[in-house]
């Protein structure tokens, strides 16, 4: 939950200690069945450690990828806002001069504002996907970012000012970076869930093995003592 290194280190140390204890206990057993039980314990702990290592690495990758998502979203918002403000300023000048370009500048400002709204909506759906893991939210993020890219292409085709064209190019680049980072993040979530399932399976296997060993030793002790 916290991603704290000290908890990871504690899991590693506990696993290593458990393996050492199981191997030492195995050497004390004479019966092969009991030795096999200890081998099973070592295998479950080792596999748990491997799955936990994968889980941590994927978690680190998720943190890095999330920062890329945030950077792309912030950049897209900033550039879209810059375009919107420039069009508002040009619109005011056009109205003062009585220019016929007012309608087009209004449309460009509106499109820039729509890009901002779509980006904010994408971030909301992104968070919903991370929290709930529902496919509909992932698809919605893809759809919203695709709309942004299409709108940016259309907007750029209507600009003649190189500075505005460059701004739209930056919006498109940022939105595409956001999209690629989100796709990577979504796959990391899937991979991390798979690692978590492996951890749970091996932990249950360890619990089952421990229960079996305890019951077996109890039975052997009762037989030795002649307990009915």
Tab-separated table of C-alpha atoms in Angstrom:
chain	number	residue	atom	x	y	z
A	1	UNK	CA	0.000	0.000	0.000
A	2	UNK	CA	2.709	2.493	0.995
A	3	UNK	CA	5.484	1.390	-1.330
A	4	UNK	CA	7.950	1.994	1.498
A	5	UNK	CA	11.378	0.412	0.978
A	6	UNK	CA	11.609	-0.665	4.619
A	7	UNK	CA	8.549	-2.914	4.251
A	8	UNK	CA	10.013	-4.462	1.105
A	9	UNK	CA	13.277	-5.095	2.946
A	10	UNK	CA	11.355	-6.719	5.812
A	11	UNK	CA	9.595	-9.082	3.376
A	12	UNK	CA	12.943	-10.005	1.795
A	13	UNK	CA	14.573	-10.644	5.166
A	14	UNK	CA	11.638	-12.679	6.452
A	15	UNK	CA	11.641	-14.819	3.325
A	16	UNK	CA	15.373	-15.452	3.510
A	17	UNK	CA	15.107	-16.392	7.192
A	18	UNK	CA	12.207	-18.723	6.471
A	19	UNK	CA	14.129	-20.502	3.708
A	20	UNK	CA	17.142	-20.955	5.992
A	21	UNK	CA	14.915	-22.342	8.743
A	22	UNK	CA	13.157	-24.736	6.356
A	23	UNK	CA	16.458	-26.049	4.983
A	24	UNK	CA	17.838	-26.534	8.503
A	25	UNK	CA	14.667	-28.343	9.558
A	26	UNK	CA	14.815	-30.558	6.472
A	27	UNK	CA	18.261	-31.813	7.525
A	28	UNK	CA	16.802	-32.900	10.881
A	29	UNK	CA	14.130	-35.111	9.307
A	30	UNK	CA	14.719	-38.769	8.540
A	31	UNK	CA	11.495	-39.441	6.653
A	32	UNK	CA	11.566	-38.465	2.987
A	33	UNK	CA	7.968	-37.295	3.135
A	34	UNK	CA	8.927	-34.750	5.789
A	35	UNK	CA	11.968	-33.664	3.791
A	36	UNK	CA	9.749	-33.206	0.741
A	37	UNK	CA	7.449	-31.022	2.820
A	38	UNK	CA	10.374	-28.734	3.647
A	39	UNK	CA	11.377	-28.620	-0.015
A	40	UNK	CA	7.823	-27.528	-0.822
A	41	UNK	CA	8.106	-24.767	1.784
A	42	UNK	CA	11.374	-23.521	0.272
A	43	UNK	CA	9.851	-23.556	-3.219
A	44	UNK	CA	6.759	-21.640	-2.129
A	45	UNK	CA	8.811	-19.001	-0.324
A	46	UNK	CA	11.234	-18.662	-3.234
A	47	UNK	CA	8.402	-18.285	-5.737
A	48	UNK	CA	6.700	-15.788	-3.443
A	49	UNK	CA	9.896	-13.735	-3.306
A	50	UNK	CA	10.173	-13.758	-7.112
A	51	UNK	CA	6.553	-12.662	-7.512
A	52	UNK	CA	7.044	-9.961	-4.876
A	53	UNK	CA	10.163	-8.728	-6.706
A	54	UNK	CA	8.169	-8.475	-9.946
A	55	UNK	CA	5.392	-6.679	-8.075
A	56	UNK	CA	7.814	-4.084	-6.685
A	57	UNK	CA	9.470	-3.493	-10.050
A	58	UNK	CA	6.094	-3.015	-11.715
A	59	UNK	CA	5.074	-0.631	-8.932
A	60	UNK	CA	8.205	1.444	-9.545
A	61	UNK	CA	7.436	1.500	-13.271
A	62	UNK	CA	3.899	2.652	-12.517
A	63	UNK	CA	5.215	5.599	-10.513
A	64	UNK	CA	7.528	6.665	-13.336
A	65	UNK	CA	4.791	6.232	-15.952
A	66	UNK	CA	2.281	8.187	-13.877
A	67	UNK	CA	4.670	11.126	-13.863
A	68	UNK	CA	4.773	10.945	-17.670
A	69	UNK	CA	0.970	10.983	-17.738
A	70	UNK	CA	0.871	14.053	-15.514
A	71	UNK	CA	3.526	15.820	-17.550
A	72	UNK	CA	1.691	15.160	-20.821
A	73	UNK	CA	-1.645	16.312	-19.414
A	74	UNK	CA	-0.187	19.487	-17.891
A	75	UNK	CA	1.597	20.379	-21.112
A	76	UNK	CA	-1.511	19.801	-23.227
A	77	UNK	CA	-3.555	21.973	-20.863
A	78	UNK	CA	-0.957	24.758	-20.810
A	79	UNK	CA	-0.598	24.894	-24.609
A	80	UNK	CA	-4.360	24.733	-25.183
A	81	UNK	CA	-4.821	27.558	-22.696
A	82	UNK	CA	-2.144	29.603	-24.491
A	83	UNK	CA	-3.968	29.111	-27.799
A	84	UNK	CA	-7.290	30.051	-26.235
A	85	UNK	CA	-5.876	33.233	-24.731
A	86	UNK	CA	-4.170	34.256	-27.971
A	87	UNK	CA	-7.403	33.761	-29.903
A	88	UNK	CA	-9.340	35.787	-27.358
A	89	UNK	CA	-6.820	38.615	-27.690
A	90	UNK	CA	-6.962	38.461	-31.492
A	91	UNK	CA	-10.757	38.304	-31.333
A	92	UNK	CA	-10.882	41.509	-29.310
A	93	UNK	CA	-8.637	43.206	-31.878
A	94	UNK	CA	-10.732	41.908	-34.758
A	95	UNK	CA	-13.943	43.190	-33.203
A	96	UNK	CA	-12.391	46.593	-32.607
A	97	UNK	CA	-11.293	46.765	-36.225
A	98	UNK	CA	-14.614	45.402	-37.466
A	99	UNK	CA	-12.889	42.406	-39.072
A	100	UNK	CA	-14.895	39.551	-40.635
A	101	UNK	CA	-12.502	37.084	-38.945
A	102	UNK	CA	-14.291	37.296	-35.602
A	103	UNK	CA	-16.340	34.128	-36.143
A	104	UNK	CA	-13.318	32.004	-37.019
A	105	UNK	CA	-11.299	33.289	-34.083
A	106	UNK	CA	-14.247	32.541	-31.800
A	107	UNK	CA	-14.415	29.004	-33.199
A	108	UNK	CA	-10.679	28.492	-32.637
A	109	UNK	CA	-10.951	29.740	-29.057
A	110	UNK	CA	-13.914	27.413	-28.502
A	111	UNK	CA	-11.948	24.455	-29.909
A	112	UNK	CA	-9.033	25.259	-27.622
A	113	UNK	CA	-11.422	25.368	-24.702
A	114	UNK	CA	-12.824	21.996	-25.759
A	115	UNK	CA	-9.320	20.512	-25.766
A	116	UNK	CA	-8.918	21.716	-22.187
A	117	UNK	CA	-12.242	20.137	-21.178
A	118	UNK	CA	-11.438	16.866	-22.942
A	119	UNK	CA	-8.063	16.687	-21.189
A	120	UNK	CA	-9.642	17.253	-17.781
A	121	UNK	CA	-12.292	14.622	-18.561
A	122	UNK	CA	-9.550	12.189	-19.585
A	123	UNK	CA	-7.811	12.675	-16.257
A	124	UNK	CA	-11.052	11.938	-14.409
A	125	UNK	CA	-11.604	8.734	-16.401
A	126	UNK	CA	-7.944	7.797	-15.908
A	127	UNK	CA	-8.349	8.046	-12.127
A	128	UNK	CA	-11.580	6.048	-12.290
A	129	UNK	CA	-9.768	3.298	-14.179
A	130	UNK	CA	-6.927	3.231	-11.656
A	131	UNK	CA	-9.353	3.063	-8.728
A	132	UNK	CA	-11.939	0.664	-10.179
A	133	UNK	CA	-10.054	-1.185	-12.915
A	134	UNK	CA	-13.164	-1.153	-15.107
A	135	UNK	CA	-12.560	-1.488	-18.839
A	136	UNK	CA	-15.130	1.173	-19.727
A	137	UNK	CA	-12.968	3.843	-18.077
A	138	UNK	CA	-9.864	2.731	-19.980
A	139	UNK	CA	-11.760	2.870	-23.259
A	140	UNK	CA	-13.139	6.285	-22.352
A	141	UNK	CA	-9.614	7.668	-21.812
A	142	UNK	CA	-8.583	6.303	-25.214
A	143	UNK	CA	-11.645	7.891	-26.818
A	144	UNK	CA	-11.119	11.300	-25.192
A	145	UNK	CA	-7.450	11.468	-26.139
A	146	UNK	CA	-8.272	10.408	-29.703
A	147	UNK	CA	-10.793	13.263	-29.844
A	148	UNK	CA	-8.111	15.679	-28.644
A	149	UNK	CA	-5.693	14.522	-31.340
A	150	UNK	CA	-8.340	14.816	-34.065
A	151	UNK	CA	-9.398	18.250	-32.836
A	152	UNK	CA	-5.784	19.408	-32.737
A	153	UNK	CA	-5.243	18.248	-36.328
A	154	UNK	CA	-8.314	20.165	-37.439
A	155	UNK	CA	-7.330	23.248	-35.481
A	156	UNK	CA	-3.830	23.299	-36.909
A	157	UNK	CA	-5.134	23.143	-40.479
A	158	UNK	CA	-7.019	26.393	-39.847
A	159	UNK	CA	-4.047	28.339	-38.487
A	160	UNK	CA	-1.688	30.338	-40.660
A	161	UNK	CA	0.340	31.877	-37.861
A	162	UNK	CA	3.476	29.705	-37.321
A	163	UNK	CA	3.416	30.367	-33.577
A	164	UNK	CA	-0.122	29.046	-33.231
A	165	UNK	CA	0.716	26.076	-35.449
A	166	UNK	CA	3.650	25.296	-33.172
A	167	UNK	CA	1.407	25.510	-30.135
A	168	UNK	CA	-1.053	23.069	-31.673
A	169	UNK	CA	1.859	20.758	-32.525
A	170	UNK	CA	2.856	20.896	-28.850
A	171	UNK	CA	-0.709	20.057	-27.812
A	172	UNK	CA	-0.711	17.084	-30.147
A	173	UNK	CA	2.690	15.895	-28.963
A	174	UNK	CA	1.685	16.190	-25.313
A	175	UNK	CA	-1.640	14.418	-25.884
A	176	UNK	CA	0.092	11.596	-27.729
A	177	UNK	CA	2.650	11.242	-24.932
A	178	UNK	CA	-0.232	11.111	-22.463
A	179	UNK	CA	-1.952	8.427	-24.558
A	180	UNK	CA	1.172	6.254	-24.872
A	181	UNK	CA	1.991	6.618	-21.174
A	182	UNK	CA	-1.573	5.712	-20.216
A	183	UNK	CA	-1.469	2.583	-22.378
A	184	UNK	CA	1.780	1.583	-20.698
A	185	UNK	CA	0.258	2.275	-17.280
A	186	UNK	CA	-2.840	0.209	-18.055
A	187	UNK	CA	-0.656	-2.761	-19.036
A	188	UNK	CA	1.415	-2.340	-15.877
A	189	UNK	CA	-1.771	-2.565	-13.812
A	190	UNK	CA	-2.654	-5.851	-15.533
A	191	UNK	CA	0.867	-7.227	-15.044
A	192	UNK	CA	0.959	-6.169	-11.405
A	193	UNK	CA	-2.362	-7.855	-10.688
A	194	UNK	CA	-0.960	-11.054	-12.193
A	195	UNK	CA	2.090	-10.806	-9.898
A	196	UNK	CA	-0.166	-10.186	-6.927
A	197	UNK	CA	-2.204	-13.297	-7.759
A	198	UNK	CA	1.014	-15.332	-7.890
A	199	UNK	CA	2.029	-13.948	-4.492
A	200	UNK	CA	-1.334	-14.927	-3.020
A	201	UNK	CA	-1.174	-18.412	-4.545
A	202	UNK	CA	2.311	-19.069	-3.176
A	203	UNK	CA	1.372	-17.645	0.227
A	204	UNK	CA	-1.610	-20.015	0.363
A	205	UNK	CA	0.620	-22.877	-0.717
A	206	UNK	CA	2.982	-22.035	2.134
A	207	UNK	CA	0.109	-21.947	4.614
A	208	UNK	CA	-1.180	-25.304	3.372
A	209	UNK	CA	2.299	-26.823	3.609
A	210	UNK	CA	2.759	-25.501	7.148
A	211	UNK	CA	-0.613	-26.905	8.189
A	212	UNK	CA	0.231	-30.281	6.686
A	213	UNK	CA	3.608	-30.376	8.434
A	214	UNK	CA	2.104	-29.409	11.772
A	215	UNK	CA	-0.604	-32.063	11.511
A	216	UNK	CA	1.905	-34.703	10.387
A	217	UNK	CA	4.240	-33.966	13.282
A	218	UNK	CA	1.332	-33.992	15.712
A	219	UNK	CA	0.246	-37.399	14.421
A	220	UNK	CA	3.770	-38.790	14.678
A	221	UNK	CA	4.107	-37.491	18.233
A	222	UNK	CA	0.773	-38.988	19.256
A	223	UNK	CA	1.769	-42.348	17.779
A	224	UNK	CA	5.092	-42.176	19.600
A	225	UNK	CA	3.384	-41.447	22.889
A	226	UNK	CA	0.709	-44.005	22.262
A	227	UNK	CA	-2.059	-41.423	22.379
A	228	UNK	CA	-5.288	-43.043	21.073
